[in-house]
Each structure stands twice: as structure tokens, then as C-alpha cells.
């Protein structure tokens, strides 16, 4: 030591001379010598804490220090010193004055890591309550980040209410700053959840929140957005959704709307399953009964409401007017006893069975396992099999916040299928039984097959801890969801069929055998018992086809002399790294995230030429991009982020994602084909993408694509055709035969068209995605409309973009034109309508079109060459 004698260091002047030496070693990058010198100074210091504080304050970048800075390393060396020596010897050095100085230094820190290490090193938690007045004052000044972090580090959470600390951060879209507090305080978690629920339930109005700074008013006014945020919050902190009754009611009501849509519009449910899902929803959320009755009204299905009118003994005075009228006008509805269950022989997927892949085993080879004895038998059989396919099914939760609970676990061997009825087995199986299932997963000699098996494992892992252990150590597992995409890239000839577009497992089966799977029963009440024949067939086929795919690939690989397809790996993508910037580069240099994602120097691209795929993290962004004419595919709920790879590999689409999905995908996709979306709302995300990729949006691009299905081709229909379709067709329901009102002895076929209520139209315009289609009209209402389809035959009308059959309501491509979704007053006042050729949704130029151009797209659409 040249400047400090080999004696005790005690004065500030000596501390300062020590710093000069330490700073010199740090600048010379002599880190080992720096550490040794610092340890020597600390050992000679009479007050190591004071010496360290003086040295930290002398650092030129003390308030902007990073975790690898000189100031941070000085603090780390003090921690090392105290761990090596008797720290209690220096406790008296931690005076109130010194700790107050450290606190004032910490509250001004811009770096979170530095703030944490200061609090920990100087034990500020011991005097935490002394800093409460200062923290309250800082909070009033808007220093939320520093206050939140210090409140958490000093264990002061009980002294701050959710309203004064957490709520303002949420309203400013900065809730992440309160992560540490929320992680450590269940009370604040619950209070924030209740606060959000009160907004959904209108117990807290926008007026009540005007005292806060609200960044996004649309988020506060939209129950759909709020419920999505709350659902993620409840799941993250494992909170009981029961504390949020308004949220549960809103989500349950949305679930009912979806059930009606699946049954009436998509025809994706059999009648018994339709009622089964409704019954479960009412059982868990009886408060949505009035919403249910209104849905029956909206879909013109008064008869369907009868079981619930009887079951809940609803008096006529409490019924909606439309149901009252229907009951009053139809003695048949009043007297008929309703039968919820249809005979089993009425269950049918499709009239054209040949259009789908079917089971290749007999019913005798499908075993339902619902007792412990049957489990023991099937386990012995499965353990001896060299190949085991796995799948699981559970009841849809409609995003109410409850965790998915597996109701059925399917196993397939080379010649048998075992359906483990978990609803029946869970009460009777012991820990040893679940352990044996886990051992199947972890057996190295047993090859396991699955599709998206990580999702199945996630849900199955919640059943029992012993099974979860086996899942955690699962080995020799082939996930065809991943393998399919690798094979398409490395050995595309291994598949025999292409040309049709299908999704998920159905796509894999089609590529192998030329026929897709019928996935109609996927959305089903798997918790209801007994299982229907359709459910049993669906569950067996879903797992059996994996065995067949494996056998197919083995045979095809042998024919083509390909290596073992099970071991094929994706070739690594070479990504050019940007040269390291010199430390002197200023802050306005493009940061690492911008380098990895398109931006800055990219040439502009026409909206019509821009192709993207949005994963489930940014589904709303896809709809916004379509409104600007961008070709935007959106993954459906339940599809994994790795599906984005499929779109990139086949179509070279740019992948738009965020969070963990981005971190995972960037390992496989070149940086100029993937983008990490940072904004929260879909509208802000749209502006972000338009700017980042320099997308040129013109007036001709606006609404050039269907916001619902992404198609870019429309049929231009005059209002007279739309009016004719509305007059001739009825709600999408089962086809029935009715007699003409004018006494015609021939039968008229009731076919389908939707009808959107005024409330649903409002929801649609607000972007809430409400599906409220229905409407039932008697096409034989008068002589002018007394058209018997059996006599009239087909009536084709030529329109720009194609033809439409006004008798069936379908286009040449077989798509039903949803003319009934257009309000009648709009039909009367608008000349032209645009029907999507793929989904049938109708559009028209009206006030909404002008509002969009002058509102959210005002700064995006280029007019006269400029935005």
C-alpha cells in the first residue's frame, strides 16, 4: 500500500485515498487485484460499513450504476468480507445516521440491482418503519418504482393499502413495478383482484377513478379486457375465483354465448351435449339463468328454454316477453314434455363418414377403466407393450379461472385402447396406483407417443403428486406436434398427402392417410357421465391414430431408405450476430431487442404483401392487422407457440409473439422473421408493428381482408339480395318441415340465416367479439313469401365476385351468407354489402367505417402519400 499505512484505517480522508487506488485497479481491469486490495482495506478499517459507503459515494456513476459497475463490486466485496468474518463484531457500526445516508442513496437509485444490494448489505430492514414518512412522500411525488421496491425489501407491505400503491400502478399500465409486493403479500393480491372485480361489476365507476392518472381508458371500460387481465392474475397467484363473483358471472355468460354459437352456428355439438354444458354452467353459476333465457330468445328457441323454466320454477311474470309470447301462441310448447336425452342412434358426426379418418379396431378392443380392479388389469397389459400412445381430455372452463381437471386419460397399445375414467377412478385409486402411471411415463424401455403432450402432462400433473413425479422424469417421449414440423422440413417426401389445410393432429393424420380427423367432440363435457358413444369413439380414435401414424412412418422411412425418423433433429438456424458496439456509443443507438427484430433500416412494405402469424399471446393484434389489409393468421386457443414454426417454415410468415414464447421461438427462427411485441393493447400493438416494419397502409387496404377469417375475397351483394335472404331464411337450427300458413299441403324447408340483436351489434362494433346470431322466421308467412322449396328449386343470383343461391343462402363454395346479421334498418339505407367468400360475414360502408378511419387508423392510413 503506497498511500495507506499498514495500520487501522479510520478517517474519511484515508477512505478517499483507498478509493483512488481501487478506482485505478478497476479501470485497468485488474479485477483479482481489485478484490484482494478491497479485502485488505476492509480488514484494516475500523468501520467497514462507513468505509464502503464513502467509496460508493465517490463513484462517478453512483446513481446510474449497473450490477457490474465499480460501486456494485465494492458492495459485493463488503458482503464477502462480512461472510468470512464475524459480522456481529461490526453491528455497532450500523448507526441510525449511517443507515439514513444509505437509504437516501438507495431511494435515488435508477438501477434495481443496486438498490437491492444497498438495502441488503446495510441491513436497512432493521429500521424500515423509520423511513415510512419519506416513502409516503415519495409516493405522492410519483416515484412508484423506487417506493414499491423499497416497500417490498423493507417488509413494509402492511403499511400501504392496495388503493394507494397498487391501484395507481395498474391504471398507469405499470403493474409490473409492484410484482415484488404482490409476490410477498397475499392480502394485496386478494384486494387487487376484488378491486378489478368491482370495476367489472360496475361497483366502481369511471367517475370514481378520475382522481387517478389512467393511461388506457378503453381497458377500464371494457369488461372483456378486464376479465382477461383478472383471469391471468387469478391463475398467476392461484387465487380462488370465488372472490370475484362479477368476473365469474361475466365469464360464465360468455361461456353460454359460446355454447350457443357452437351449437346453433357451427353445429359443433349434439343436442344432449349442448344441454349438458349448459347444466354444468348453471350448476356452478346459477346467477346467469336470466342470460340463458335471453340467449334462447336471441336464437329464437323458446322450446329449448322449457326445461329450465320448469326446473327453476320460473313464474310467467319473470320470463322475457318473447318466451311469454311463444308459450302463449303454442299449446304444443306448453304441454309437450321435453326430453333432454336423444336416443343413442341419433348421434352422428356427419352424413358423409367417408370424409374422415375412422377407427380400425373393434369395440371389443376399447376398454373403459372405471374400477381399481380394471386398472390393475390394464396396467399389466400396458407395461408389457413396447409402444404406448397417450392423450387426455377435460371439460372446457371458459376462462372462468378454474384449473383444467383431467376427466379422461387415454392409452393405446399396438392392439388395444384403454380409456381411464378419471372421474370414477380418483375416489378409489391409491397413491401406489398413481405412482404406477407415473412409472409408465418415466420407463426408458417404453416409447411414448403424444401430440402436444406437454399440455396433457401439465393437466395430468395436478391429479396426484406421485404421478407428477413420473411426468417430471418422463423419457423416451415422441411429441408428434414437434416431430411433424421437423419431418416436413427435413424429409417432406415421407408424407403421402398434401394440398388440404387442417390443424393439429388432424393435419398429421391427413398427411399420412389422406383423411383428417373429425374434431367435433373436442369441445365436449368430458366430466359428464356416462360418456356418450360419440365421446368414446372420439377419445379412442384420438389416441389410436398415434399408433397408426407411428407404424406408417416406420414403413415409409424403410421404403425411402431414410434414417430413423424418431431421432431426426431440426437443423440449427444460422443467425448473423451484430458486431459488438464500442462502449462510447450513445444511448440512442439501436438496442439489442431492436437488432434482433426488424426495424430501423428496413425498407417499407405494402400492407397487402405483409404476411404474419400471431400466436395466442397477441390474438387481438391479428384482427387489427387484418383491418389494415395485412395477411394475418392467428393461432387458436390451445395451440402451442411452436405452431408458429410451421407457418414460418411453410410460408415464411413473420412471427409476432411476446414473453416466453418469443424467447423459445427466437432459437429456431431468424431474427428478421420474429418480433417481440411490447405494447399491451391490440391498438397500441398495431401502431407498433406498422412502425417497426414500415408497413404502408393505403385507403384501399382498409378492410380489404375479413377481420373474422382473414380471407381477401368478397361477393358484392346489392341490398335487394340481402333483403331477400333475410326474408326467406331462418335461424341456423336443425332442419324441420313445417306446413305453409296459407294451407299449402306441401312442406317448406326451414334453412338458416343469422340475426344479430341491437346489443350484439353494439358489442361487435366495440370489438368485444360477442356472437349473438339467431332468428327464426316462417318463410311461408304470406302469399308473396309462400315459396315451397320443393317446387321452386335453386335460385342463383349473379353478383360481382361470384354467385349466391337465394334458396339455400349459400355461395358457389357452399358458404352460408350471414345476411341475418345485418340489421334491417341498415339493409334499407345501404346500397351495397360485401360478403366474405370464406365465412359469409357481411360488411358495409357506414358510420363505423368512417369512425375507424378518423379514429384508430387516423395515423396509420396514408393519404396522399403521407400518414
PDB file of N, CA, C and O in Angstrom, residues 496-548:
ATOM      1  N   UNK A 496     -47.548 -38.762 -47.574  1.00  0.00           N
ATOM      2  CA  UNK A 496     -48.152 -39.154 -48.852  1.00  0.00           C
ATOM      3  C   UNK A 496     -49.153 -38.149 -49.394  1.00  0.00           C
ATOM      4  O   UNK A 496     -49.464 -38.166 -50.587  1.00  0.00           O
ATOM      5  N   UNK A 497     -49.682 -37.276 -48.534  1.00  0.00           N
ATOM      6  CA  UNK A 497     -50.755 -36.380 -48.966  1.00  0.00           C
ATOM      7  C   UNK A 497     -50.435 -34.934 -48.595  1.00  0.00           C
ATOM      8  O   UNK A 497     -49.785 -34.658 -47.575  1.00  0.00           O
ATOM      9  N   UNK A 498     -50.910 -34.011 -49.426  1.00  0.00           N
ATOM     10  CA  UNK A 498     -50.796 -32.576 -49.170  1.00  0.00           C
ATOM     11  C   UNK A 498     -51.865 -31.871 -49.992  1.00  0.00           C
ATOM     12  O   UNK A 498     -52.567 -32.493 -50.783  1.00  0.00           O
ATOM     13  N   UNK A 499     -51.975 -30.582 -49.804  1.00  0.00           N
ATOM     14  CA  UNK A 499     -52.936 -29.817 -50.598  1.00  0.00           C
ATOM     15  C   UNK A 499     -54.107 -29.295 -49.803  1.00  0.00           C
ATOM     16  O   UNK A 499     -54.653 -28.238 -50.118  1.00  0.00           O
ATOM     17  N   UNK A 500     -54.535 -30.012 -48.769  1.00  0.00           N
ATOM     18  CA  UNK A 500     -55.624 -29.539 -47.921  1.00  0.00           C
ATOM     19  C   UNK A 500     -55.052 -28.941 -46.640  1.00  0.00           C
ATOM     20  O   UNK A 500     -53.985 -29.351 -46.176  1.00  0.00           O
ATOM     21  N   UNK A 501     -55.768 -27.985 -46.095  1.00  0.00           N
ATOM     22  CA  UNK A 501     -55.314 -27.307 -44.886  1.00  0.00           C
ATOM     23  C   UNK A 501     -56.117 -27.811 -43.689  1.00  0.00           C
ATOM     24  O   UNK A 501     -57.346 -27.675 -43.662  1.00  0.00           O
ATOM     25  N   UNK A 502     -55.448 -28.409 -42.732  1.00  0.00           N
ATOM     26  CA  UNK A 502     -56.068 -28.859 -41.486  1.00  0.00           C
ATOM     27  C   UNK A 502     -55.196 -28.411 -40.327  1.00  0.00           C
ATOM     28  O   UNK A 502     -54.105 -27.870 -40.519  1.00  0.00           O
ATOM     29  N   UNK A 503     -55.647 -28.645 -39.130  1.00  0.00           N
ATOM     30  CA  UNK A 503     -54.917 -28.179 -37.953  1.00  0.00           C
ATOM     31  C   UNK A 503     -54.551 -29.337 -37.040  1.00  0.00           C
ATOM     32  O   UNK A 503     -55.261 -30.327 -36.955  1.00  0.00           O
ATOM     33  N   UNK A 504     -53.433 -29.142 -36.328  1.00  0.00           N
ATOM     34  CA  UNK A 504     -53.049 -30.051 -35.269  1.00  0.00           C
ATOM     35  C   UNK A 504     -52.911 -31.493 -35.688  1.00  0.00           C
ATOM     36  O   UNK A 504     -52.378 -31.831 -36.752  1.00  0.00           O
ATOM     37  N   UNK A 505     -53.409 -32.382 -34.835  1.00  0.00           N
ATOM     38  CA  UNK A 505     -53.331 -33.818 -35.084  1.00  0.00           C
ATOM     39  C   UNK A 505     -54.083 -34.197 -36.353  1.00  0.00           C
ATOM     40  O   UNK A 505     -53.666 -35.106 -37.083  1.00  0.00           O
ATOM     41  N   UNK A 506     -55.170 -33.519 -36.623  1.00  0.00           N
ATOM     42  CA  UNK A 506     -55.941 -33.802 -37.834  1.00  0.00           C
ATOM     43  C   UNK A 506     -55.085 -33.602 -39.084  1.00  0.00           C
ATOM     44  O   UNK A 506     -55.197 -34.363 -40.054  1.00  0.00           O
ATOM     45  N   UNK A 507     -54.219 -32.597 -39.065  1.00  0.00           N
ATOM     46  CA  UNK A 507     -53.333 -32.338 -40.202  1.00  0.00           C
ATOM     47  C   UNK A 507     -52.330 -33.475 -40.377  1.00  0.00           C
ATOM     48  O   UNK A 507     -52.048 -33.913 -41.503  1.00  0.00           O
ATOM     49  N   UNK A 508     -51.792 -33.966 -39.262  1.00  0.00           N
ATOM     50  CA  UNK A 508     -50.828 -35.065 -39.326  1.00  0.00           C
ATOM     51  C   UNK A 508     -51.481 -36.325 -39.890  1.00  0.00           C
ATOM     52  O   UNK A 508     -50.900 -37.009 -40.757  1.00  0.00           O
ATOM     53  N   UNK A 509     -52.671 -36.654 -39.410  1.00  0.00           N
ATOM     54  CA  UNK A 509     -53.382 -37.842 -39.895  1.00  0.00           C
ATOM     55  C   UNK A 509     -53.693 -37.704 -41.381  1.00  0.00           C
ATOM     56  O   UNK A 509     -53.557 -38.662 -42.154  1.00  0.00           O
ATOM     57  N   UNK A 510     -54.095 -36.509 -41.797  1.00  0.00           N
ATOM     58  CA  UNK A 510     -54.378 -36.295 -43.229  1.00  0.00           C
ATOM     59  C   UNK A 510     -53.127 -36.516 -44.067  1.00  0.00           C
ATOM     60  O   UNK A 510     -53.190 -37.150 -45.138  1.00  0.00           O
ATOM     61  N   UNK A 511     -51.992 -36.011 -43.628  1.00  0.00           N
ATOM     62  CA  UNK A 511     -50.755 -36.137 -44.411  1.00  0.00           C
ATOM     63  C   UNK A 511     -50.335 -37.601 -44.549  1.00  0.00           C
ATOM     64  O   UNK A 511     -49.699 -37.980 -45.537  1.00  0.00           O
ATOM     65  N   UNK A 512     -50.697 -38.403 -43.565  1.00  0.00           N
ATOM     66  CA  UNK A 512     -50.327 -39.817 -43.624  1.00  0.00           C
ATOM     67  C   UNK A 512     -51.344 -40.665 -44.380  1.00  0.00           C
ATOM     68  O   UNK A 512     -50.968 -41.543 -45.165  1.00  0.00           O
ATOM     69  N   UNK A 513     -52.632 -40.416 -44.170  1.00  0.00           N
ATOM     70  CA  UNK A 513     -53.665 -41.323 -44.670  1.00  0.00           C
ATOM     71  C   UNK A 513     -54.658 -40.672 -45.633  1.00  0.00           C
ATOM     72  O   UNK A 513     -55.545 -41.349 -46.139  1.00  0.00           O
ATOM     73  N   UNK A 514     -54.545 -39.375 -45.864  1.00  0.00           N
ATOM     74  CA  UNK A 514     -55.418 -38.717 -46.824  1.00  0.00           C
ATOM     75  C   UNK A 514     -56.761 -38.305 -46.292  1.00  0.00           C
ATOM     76  O   UNK A 514     -57.574 -37.740 -47.031  1.00  0.00           O
ATOM     77  N   UNK A 515     -57.046 -38.575 -45.022  1.00  0.00           N
ATOM     78  CA  UNK A 515     -58.313 -38.194 -44.405  1.00  0.00           C
ATOM     79  C   UNK A 515     -58.037 -37.525 -43.064  1.00  0.00           C
ATOM     80  O   UNK A 515     -57.220 -38.030 -42.273  1.00  0.00           O
ATOM     81  N   UNK A 516     -58.703 -36.403 -42.767  1.00  0.00           N
ATOM     82  CA  UNK A 516     -58.499 -35.748 -41.473  1.00  0.00           C
ATOM     83  C   UNK A 516     -59.348 -36.387 -40.387  1.00  0.00           C
ATOM     84  O   UNK A 516     -60.224 -37.208 -40.665  1.00  0.00           O
ATOM     85  N   UNK A 517     -59.095 -36.006 -39.155  1.00  0.00           N
ATOM     86  CA  UNK A 517     -59.921 -36.444 -38.037  1.00  0.00           C
ATOM     87  C   UNK A 517     -61.144 -35.533 -37.915  1.00  0.00           C
ATOM     88  O   UNK A 517     -61.081 -34.351 -38.250  1.00  0.00           O
ATOM     89  N   UNK A 518     -62.221 -36.082 -37.432  1.00  0.00           N
ATOM     90  CA  UNK A 518     -63.387 -35.275 -37.092  1.00  0.00           C
ATOM     91  C   UNK A 518     -63.222 -34.827 -35.636  1.00  0.00           C
ATOM     92  O   UNK A 518     -63.294 -35.641 -34.718  1.00  0.00           O
ATOM     93  N   UNK A 519     -62.994 -33.516 -35.436  1.00  0.00           N
ATOM     94  CA  UNK A 519     -62.694 -32.994 -34.094  1.00  0.00           C
ATOM     95  C   UNK A 519     -63.923 -32.362 -33.431  1.00  0.00           C
ATOM     96  O   UNK A 519     -63.784 -31.563 -32.510  1.00  0.00           O
ATOM     97  N   UNK A 520     -65.114 -32.762 -33.877  1.00  0.00           N
ATOM     98  CA  UNK A 520     -66.326 -32.136 -33.371  1.00  0.00           C
ATOM     99  C   UNK A 520     -66.491 -32.338 -31.864  1.00  0.00           C
ATOM    100  O   UNK A 520     -66.939 -31.436 -31.159  1.00  0.00           O
ATOM    101  N   UNK A 521     -66.113 -33.495 -31.354  1.00  0.00           N
ATOM    102  CA  UNK A 521     -66.329 -33.787 -29.933  1.00  0.00           C
ATOM    103  C   UNK A 521     -65.238 -33.210 -29.036  1.00  0.00           C
ATOM    104  O   UNK A 521     -65.262 -33.406 -27.827  1.00  0.00           O
ATOM    105  N   UNK A 522     -64.265 -32.514 -29.645  1.00  0.00           N
ATOM    106  CA  UNK A 522     -63.215 -31.928 -28.816  1.00  0.00           C
ATOM    107  C   UNK A 522     -63.807 -30.964 -27.802  1.00  0.00           C
ATOM    108  O   UNK A 522     -63.412 -30.925 -26.643  1.00  0.00           O
ATOM    109  N   UNK A 523     -64.756 -30.145 -28.248  1.00  0.00           N
ATOM    110  CA  UNK A 523     -65.464 -29.240 -27.349  1.00  0.00           C
ATOM    111  C   UNK A 523     -66.655 -30.000 -26.791  1.00  0.00           C
ATOM    112  O   UNK A 523     -67.725 -30.035 -27.382  1.00  0.00           O
ATOM    113  N   UNK A 524     -66.455 -30.633 -25.660  1.00  0.00           N
ATOM    114  CA  UNK A 524     -67.476 -31.517 -25.116  1.00  0.00           C
ATOM    115  C   UNK A 524     -67.377 -31.527 -23.600  1.00  0.00           C
ATOM    116  O   UNK A 524     -66.341 -31.163 -23.022  1.00  0.00           O
ATOM    117  N   UNK A 525     -68.436 -31.933 -22.948  1.00  0.00           N
ATOM    118  CA  UNK A 525     -68.438 -32.016 -21.487  1.00  0.00           C
ATOM    119  C   UNK A 525     -67.857 -33.355 -21.066  1.00  0.00           C
ATOM    120  O   UNK A 525     -68.583 -34.329 -20.821  1.00  0.00           O
ATOM    121  N   UNK A 526     -66.551 -33.411 -20.980  1.00  0.00           N
ATOM    122  CA  UNK A 526     -65.871 -34.670 -20.660  1.00  0.00           C
ATOM    123  C   UNK A 526     -66.035 -35.074 -19.202  1.00  0.00           C
ATOM    124  O   UNK A 526     -65.711 -36.201 -18.832  1.00  0.00           O
ATOM    125  N   UNK A 527     -66.538 -34.185 -18.380  1.00  0.00           N
ATOM    126  CA  UNK A 527     -66.753 -34.526 -16.968  1.00  0.00           C
ATOM    127  C   UNK A 527     -68.113 -35.157 -16.728  1.00  0.00           C
ATOM    128  O   UNK A 527     -68.373 -35.697 -15.654  1.00  0.00           O
ATOM    129  N   UNK A 528     -69.008 -35.085 -17.722  1.00  0.00           N
ATOM    130  CA  UNK A 528     -70.342 -35.667 -17.565  1.00  0.00           C
ATOM    131  C   UNK A 528     -70.286 -37.187 -17.704  1.00  0.00           C
ATOM    132  O   UNK A 528     -69.501 -37.722 -18.479  1.00  0.00           O
ATOM    133  N   UNK A 529     -71.117 -37.865 -16.947  1.00  0.00           N
ATOM    134  CA  UNK A 529     -71.179 -39.328 -17.004  1.00  0.00           C
ATOM    135  C   UNK A 529     -72.633 -39.764 -17.123  1.00  0.00           C
ATOM    136  O   UNK A 529     -73.510 -39.139 -16.529  1.00  0.00           O
ATOM    137  N   UNK A 530     -72.918 -40.810 -17.935  1.00  0.00           N
ATOM    138  CA  UNK A 530     -71.934 -41.625 -18.649  1.00  0.00           C
ATOM    139  C   UNK A 530     -71.447 -40.935 -19.924  1.00  0.00           C
ATOM    140  O   UNK A 530     -72.112 -40.016 -20.438  1.00  0.00           O
ATOM    141  N   UNK A 531     -70.297 -41.371 -20.417  1.00  0.00           N
ATOM    142  CA  UNK A 531     -69.791 -40.861 -21.679  1.00  0.00           C
ATOM    143  C   UNK A 531     -70.703 -41.317 -22.817  1.00  0.00           C
ATOM    144  O   UNK A 531     -71.220 -42.436 -22.791  1.00  0.00           O
ATOM    145  N   UNK A 532     -70.891 -40.450 -23.801  1.00  0.00           N
ATOM    146  CA  UNK A 532     -71.702 -40.828 -24.950  1.00  0.00           C
ATOM    147  C   UNK A 532     -70.883 -41.718 -25.888  1.00  0.00           C
ATOM    148  O   UNK A 532     -69.655 -41.786 -25.795  1.00  0.00           O
ATOM    149  N   UNK A 533     -71.578 -42.391 -26.785  1.00  0.00           N
ATOM    150  CA  UNK A 533     -70.877 -43.224 -27.770  1.00  0.00           C
ATOM    151  C   UNK A 533     -69.925 -42.398 -28.622  1.00  0.00           C
ATOM    152  O   UNK A 533     -68.827 -42.849 -28.972  1.00  0.00           O
ATOM    153  N   UNK A 534     -70.367 -41.173 -28.961  1.00  0.00           N
ATOM    154  CA  UNK A 534     -69.511 -40.308 -29.764  1.00  0.00           C
ATOM    155  C   UNK A 534     -68.243 -39.933 -29.007  1.00  0.00           C
ATOM    156  O   UNK A 534     -67.150 -39.883 -29.578  1.00  0.00           O
ATOM    157  N   UNK A 535     -68.369 -39.653 -27.717  1.00  0.00           N
ATOM    158  CA  UNK A 535     -67.197 -39.306 -26.919  1.00  0.00           C
ATOM    159  C   UNK A 535     -66.226 -40.475 -26.834  1.00  0.00           C
ATOM    160  O   UNK A 535     -65.004 -40.306 -26.937  1.00  0.00           O
ATOM    161  N   UNK A 536     -66.763 -41.672 -26.625  1.00  0.00           N
ATOM    162  CA  UNK A 536     -65.912 -42.865 -26.527  1.00  0.00           C
ATOM    163  C   UNK A 536     -65.172 -43.098 -27.841  1.00  0.00           C
ATOM    164  O   UNK A 536     -63.952 -43.350 -27.848  1.00  0.00           O
ATOM    165  N   UNK A 537     -65.882 -42.983 -28.957  1.00  0.00           N
ATOM    166  CA  UNK A 537     -65.257 -43.177 -30.260  1.00  0.00           C
ATOM    167  C   UNK A 537     -64.189 -42.122 -30.512  1.00  0.00           C
ATOM    168  O   UNK A 537     -63.080 -42.418 -30.980  1.00  0.00           O
ATOM    169  N   UNK A 538     -64.528 -40.861 -30.202  1.00  0.00           N
ATOM    170  CA  UNK A 538     -63.579 -39.763 -30.407  1.00  0.00           C
ATOM    171  C   UNK A 538     -62.307 -39.969 -29.577  1.00  0.00           C
ATOM    172  O   UNK A 538     -61.187 -39.830 -30.077  1.00  0.00           O
ATOM    173  N   UNK A 539     -62.489 -40.282 -28.289  1.00  0.00           N
ATOM    174  CA  UNK A 539     -61.343 -40.449 -27.390  1.00  0.00           C
ATOM    175  C   UNK A 539     -60.465 -41.613 -27.826  1.00  0.00           C
ATOM    176  O   UNK A 539     -59.227 -41.537 -27.786  1.00  0.00           O
ATOM    177  N   UNK A 540     -61.085 -42.705 -28.233  1.00  0.00           N
ATOM    178  CA  UNK A 540     -60.323 -43.873 -28.689  1.00  0.00           C
ATOM    179  C   UNK A 540     -59.561 -43.571 -29.974  1.00  0.00           C
ATOM    180  O   UNK A 540     -58.384 -43.932 -30.121  1.00  0.00           O
ATOM    181  N   UNK A 541     -60.215 -42.896 -30.900  1.00  0.00           N
ATOM    182  CA  UNK A 541     -59.578 -42.580 -32.175  1.00  0.00           C
ATOM    183  C   UNK A 541     -58.421 -41.611 -31.995  1.00  0.00           C
ATOM    184  O   UNK A 541     -57.388 -41.726 -32.665  1.00  0.00           O
ATOM    185  N   UNK A 542     -58.582 -40.644 -31.109  1.00  0.00           N
ATOM    186  CA  UNK A 542     -57.543 -39.642 -30.895  1.00  0.00           C
ATOM    187  C   UNK A 542     -56.222 -40.259 -30.452  1.00  0.00           C
ATOM    188  O   UNK A 542     -55.149 -39.741 -30.765  1.00  0.00           O
ATOM    189  N   UNK A 543     -56.293 -41.346 -29.720  1.00  0.00           N
ATOM    190  CA  UNK A 543     -55.066 -41.983 -29.230  1.00  0.00           C
ATOM    191  C   UNK A 543     -54.645 -43.146 -30.116  1.00  0.00           C
ATOM    192  O   UNK A 543     -53.452 -43.426 -30.297  1.00  0.00           O
ATOM    193  N   UNK A 544     -55.619 -43.831 -30.711  1.00  0.00           N
ATOM    194  CA  UNK A 544     -55.301 -44.952 -31.600  1.00  0.00           C
ATOM    195  C   UNK A 544     -54.563 -44.479 -32.858  1.00  0.00           C
ATOM    196  O   UNK A 544     -53.663 -45.154 -33.352  1.00  0.00           O
ATOM    197  N   UNK A 545     -54.960 -43.321 -33.391  1.00  0.00           N
ATOM    198  CA  UNK A 545     -54.343 -42.838 -34.622  1.00  0.00           C
ATOM    199  C   UNK A 545     -52.852 -42.573 -34.444  1.00  0.00           C
ATOM    200  O   UNK A 545     -52.085 -42.625 -35.412  1.00  0.00           O
ATOM    201  N   UNK A 546     -52.415 -42.298 -33.206  1.00  0.00           N
ATOM    202  CA  UNK A 546     -50.989 -42.079 -32.964  1.00  0.00           C
ATOM    203  C   UNK A 546     -50.187 -43.352 -33.212  1.00  0.00           C
ATOM    204  O   UNK A 546     -49.065 -43.314 -33.741  1.00  0.00           O
ATOM    205  N   UNK A 547     -50.757 -44.498 -32.833  1.00  0.00           N
ATOM    206  CA  UNK A 547     -50.107 -45.785 -33.109  1.00  0.00           C
ATOM    207  C   UNK A 547     -50.013 -45.999 -34.613  1.00  0.00           C
ATOM    208  O   UNK A 547     -48.971 -46.413 -35.150  1.00  0.00           O
ATOM    209  N   UNK A 548     -51.103 -45.699 -35.309  1.00  0.00           N
ATOM    210  CA  UNK A 548     -51.118 -45.889 -36.762  1.00  0.00           C
ATOM    211  C   UNK A 548     -50.142 -44.959 -37.470  1.00  0.00           C
ATOM    212  O   UNK A 548     -49.491 -45.347 -38.444  1.00  0.00           O
TER     213      UNK A 548
END
